[in-house]
Amino acid sequence: MTSDEQLLRAINLNRPGAFDEFVRVYGRRLLAFSMRTCGNPENAEDVFQDTLLKAYQALANLQEPRALRTWLYRIAANNCRMLGRKDRAARKISLDDFKPPGWEDGKILEVPDWSDLPDDAAGRAELRTAFEKGIAELPAEYRMVLLMRDVEGLSTRETAEALEIGQSAVKMRLHRARMALRHHLADYHQKLGGTAEAMT
Amino acid sequence: MSPDERLRGMSRTERTQLCREVVEQLSDYLEGTAPEDFCRRVEGMLKGCQPFDAYRNTLAATIALASECREPAADLDEPFARSIEIVRRRLAED
């Protein structure tokens, strides 16, 4: 396996196959991230191409190999944001949007436990589709945090650096995004009629 | 003073700050990065609390589902190949 340090050295020395290796290591991850972040496949392809180009041309200036992954996601996130601004104004979301019914009245909450996930491939695939839909419905800034932390596996610090926000903001947005997805999945299970009987 | 009374006596800014701190600590707890004494306090207070157990279990399931999406889908093959070709061409032109 190529380390980021070896990869950067190969690119800086313009070794044959360096671009292919760069694409092999990071290409599909960045395209998947762009697809989920942009929502629109055409925009995502533009973002992906632009990210690869900008990154590959500027890699020689990157001094710290350990920062490579964070730096790539930062370029992709900024490209997505720029396209997002053209498409629509960023939607703000507050904690209130995720409050379950009854919260305001101080009632004891009935929280359905749907965490027993299906084992069969078909059930799992259907659940994944519902989950991807939930991700797509998140506001962009929340979606990016969730994708970086929970899907791409970046740490809180790396996500904060990639998005140029504080670690506290990462934690808040991640929590809200997870809560929104949790509600989305509870709705999905309710529609399936599984554990949803206890919901209302 | 009960927690409800304390909350009522707070300004909006103080409540927002408290909310932020609670969410941060809860996130750390759920990820197993919270200090041990905090975890013990949470578990002590919420032992046997069905809504909290359900909340924790479903949040853990949500995180697990997200990590299952880590493997890029096969339907990315075509846009991937097309994009790499375009980038290769543009790099060669520069």
mmCIF file of N, CA, C and O in Angstrom, chain A residues 4-5 7-9 11-12 22 26 54-75 161:
data_model
loop_
_atom_site.group_PDB
_atom_site.id
_atom_site.type_symbol
_atom_site.label_atom_id
_atom_site.label_comp_id
_atom_site.label_asym_id
_atom_site.label_seq_id
_atom_site.Cartn_x
_atom_site.Cartn_y
_atom_site.Cartn_z
ATOM 1 N N ASP A 4 0.776 8.233 2.002
ATOM 2 C CA ASP A 4 0.626 9.575 1.428
ATOM 3 C C ASP A 4 1.989 10.206 1.157
ATOM 4 O O ASP A 4 2.157 10.958 0.201
ATOM 5 N N GLU A 5 2.949 9.862 1.992
ATOM 6 C CA GLU A 5 4.298 10.416 1.829
ATOM 7 C C GLU A 5 4.924 9.905 0.521
ATOM 8 O O GLU A 5 5.484 10.683 -0.253
ATOM 9 N N LEU A 7 3.299 8.738 -2.002
ATOM 10 C CA LEU A 7 2.492 9.264 -3.100
ATOM 11 C C LEU A 7 2.929 10.686 -3.459
ATOM 12 O O LEU A 7 3.136 11.011 -4.636
ATOM 13 N N LEU A 8 3.104 11.514 -2.449
ATOM 14 C CA LEU A 8 3.522 12.895 -2.697
ATOM 15 C C LEU A 8 4.901 12.948 -3.341
ATOM 16 O O LEU A 8 5.139 13.743 -4.253
ATOM 17 N N ARG A 9 5.800 12.080 -2.872
ATOM 18 C CA ARG A 9 7.154 12.066 -3.436
ATOM 19 C C ARG A 9 7.093 11.687 -4.921
ATOM 20 O O ARG A 9 7.736 12.317 -5.760
ATOM 21 N N ILE A 11 4.634 12.043 -6.984
ATOM 22 C CA ILE A 11 4.033 13.137 -7.766
ATOM 23 C C ILE A 11 5.042 14.279 -7.946
ATOM 24 O O ILE A 11 5.212 14.806 -9.047
ATOM 25 N N ASN A 12 5.724 14.624 -6.885
ATOM 26 C CA ASN A 12 6.701 15.718 -6.963
ATOM 27 C C ASN A 12 7.851 15.389 -7.909
ATOM 28 O O ASN A 12 8.389 16.285 -8.564
ATOM 29 N N PHE A 22 -2.412 8.118 -7.525
ATOM 30 C CA PHE A 22 -3.193 9.139 -6.803
ATOM 31 C C PHE A 22 -4.692 8.878 -6.980
ATOM 32 O O PHE A 22 -5.468 8.887 -6.020
ATOM 33 N N TYR A 26 -7.340 7.827 -3.986
ATOM 34 C CA TYR A 26 -8.342 8.806 -3.540
ATOM 35 C C TYR A 26 -9.517 9.026 -4.493
ATOM 36 O O TYR A 26 -10.521 9.624 -4.089
ATOM 37 N N LYS A 54 -7.243 20.574 -9.512
ATOM 38 C CA LYS A 54 -6.649 21.560 -8.585
ATOM 39 C C LYS A 54 -5.667 20.884 -7.643
ATOM 40 O O LYS A 54 -4.578 21.393 -7.390
ATOM 41 N N ALA A 55 -6.083 19.733 -7.119
ATOM 42 C CA ALA A 55 -5.252 19.039 -6.143
ATOM 43 C C ALA A 55 -3.959 18.561 -6.793
ATOM 44 O O ALA A 55 -2.875 18.815 -6.277
ATOM 45 N N TYR A 56 -4.079 17.917 -7.926
ATOM 46 C CA TYR A 56 -2.883 17.337 -8.553
ATOM 47 C C TYR A 56 -1.888 18.425 -8.946
ATOM 48 O O TYR A 56 -0.680 18.263 -8.792
ATOM 49 N N GLN A 57 -2.430 19.554 -9.414
ATOM 50 C CA GLN A 57 -1.533 20.635 -9.841
ATOM 51 C C GLN A 57 -0.877 21.342 -8.652
ATOM 52 O O GLN A 57 0.179 21.937 -8.794
ATOM 53 N N ALA A 58 -1.533 21.286 -7.495
ATOM 54 C CA ALA A 58 -1.002 22.019 -6.335
ATOM 55 C C ALA A 58 -0.321 21.102 -5.317
ATOM 56 O O ALA A 58 0.195 21.573 -4.312
ATOM 57 N N LEU A 59 -0.318 19.800 -5.591
ATOM 58 C CA LEU A 59 0.223 18.854 -4.603
ATOM 59 C C LEU A 59 1.685 19.123 -4.253
ATOM 60 O O LEU A 59 2.113 18.894 -3.126
ATOM 61 N N ALA A 60 2.435 19.639 -5.223
ATOM 62 C CA ALA A 60 3.860 19.903 -4.997
ATOM 63 C C ALA A 60 4.066 20.916 -3.870
ATOM 64 O O ALA A 60 5.102 20.920 -3.215
ATOM 65 N N ASN A 61 3.049 21.774 -3.655
ATOM 66 C CA ASN A 61 3.192 22.810 -2.619
ATOM 67 C C ASN A 61 2.801 22.308 -1.232
ATOM 68 O O ASN A 61 2.960 23.026 -0.252
ATOM 69 N N LEU A 62 2.248 21.095 -1.185
ATOM 70 C CA LEU A 62 1.800 20.577 0.117
ATOM 71 C C LEU A 62 3.010 20.051 0.895
ATOM 72 O O LEU A 62 3.669 19.109 0.468
ATOM 73 N N GLN A 63 3.298 20.691 2.013
ATOM 74 C CA GLN A 63 4.515 20.353 2.770
ATOM 75 C C GLN A 63 4.312 19.139 3.663
ATOM 76 O O GLN A 63 5.244 18.366 3.872
ATOM 77 N N GLU A 64 3.113 18.976 4.163
ATOM 78 C CA GLU A 64 2.883 17.962 5.183
ATOM 79 C C GLU A 64 2.057 16.795 4.636
ATOM 80 O O GLU A 64 0.846 16.926 4.436
ATOM 81 N N PRO A 65 2.688 15.642 4.378
ATOM 82 C CA PRO A 65 1.937 14.516 3.791
ATOM 83 C C PRO A 65 0.737 14.092 4.628
ATOM 84 O O PRO A 65 -0.271 13.663 4.078
ATOM 85 N N ARG A 66 0.851 14.252 5.949
ATOM 86 C CA ARG A 66 -0.264 13.810 6.797
ATOM 87 C C ARG A 66 -1.530 14.625 6.550
ATOM 88 O O ARG A 66 -2.622 14.210 6.882
ATOM 89 N N ALA A 67 -1.344 15.820 5.978
ATOM 90 C CA ALA A 67 -2.501 16.693 5.753
ATOM 91 C C ALA A 67 -3.194 16.417 4.425
ATOM 92 O O ALA A 67 -4.213 17.039 4.113
ATOM 93 N N LEU A 68 -2.668 15.461 3.644
ATOM 94 C CA LEU A 68 -3.177 15.262 2.278
ATOM 95 C C LEU A 68 -4.676 14.972 2.230
ATOM 96 O O LEU A 68 -5.423 15.616 1.498
ATOM 97 N N ARG A 69 -5.100 13.990 3.008
ATOM 98 C CA ARG A 69 -6.505 13.581 2.956
ATOM 99 C C ARG A 69 -7.427 14.754 3.327
ATOM 100 O O ARG A 69 -8.391 15.049 2.616
ATOM 101 N N THR A 70 -7.101 15.438 4.415
ATOM 102 C CA THR A 70 -7.907 16.578 4.858
ATOM 103 C C THR A 70 -7.949 17.656 3.785
ATOM 104 O O THR A 70 -8.992 18.236 3.499
ATOM 105 N N TRP A 71 -6.792 17.894 3.195
ATOM 106 C CA TRP A 71 -6.660 18.931 2.179
ATOM 107 C C TRP A 71 -7.522 18.594 0.946
ATOM 108 O O TRP A 71 -8.193 19.464 0.389
ATOM 109 N N LEU A 72 -7.541 17.323 0.545
ATOM 110 C CA LEU A 72 -8.358 16.918 -0.617
ATOM 111 C C LEU A 72 -9.851 17.130 -0.339
ATOM 112 O O LEU A 72 -10.587 17.633 -1.186
ATOM 113 N N TYR A 73 -10.275 16.742 0.856
ATOM 114 C CA TYR A 73 -11.694 16.925 1.200
ATOM 115 C C TYR A 73 -12.039 18.406 1.307
ATOM 116 O O TYR A 73 -13.161 18.807 1.003
ATOM 117 N N ARG A 74 -11.066 19.223 1.722
ATOM 118 C CA ARG A 74 -11.334 20.666 1.800
ATOM 119 C C ARG A 74 -11.575 21.236 0.395
ATOM 120 O O ARG A 74 -12.506 22.009 0.188
ATOM 121 N N ILE A 75 -10.755 20.808 -0.552
ATOM 122 C CA ILE A 75 -10.937 21.292 -1.935
ATOM 123 C C ILE A 75 -12.300 20.850 -2.464
ATOM 124 O O ILE A 75 -13.055 21.643 -3.036
ATOM 125 N N GLU A 161 -10.782 20.930 10.154
ATOM 126 C CA GLU A 161 -9.781 21.550 9.269
ATOM 127 C C GLU A 161 -10.269 21.588 7.827
ATOM 128 O O GLU A 161 -10.091 22.579 7.125
#
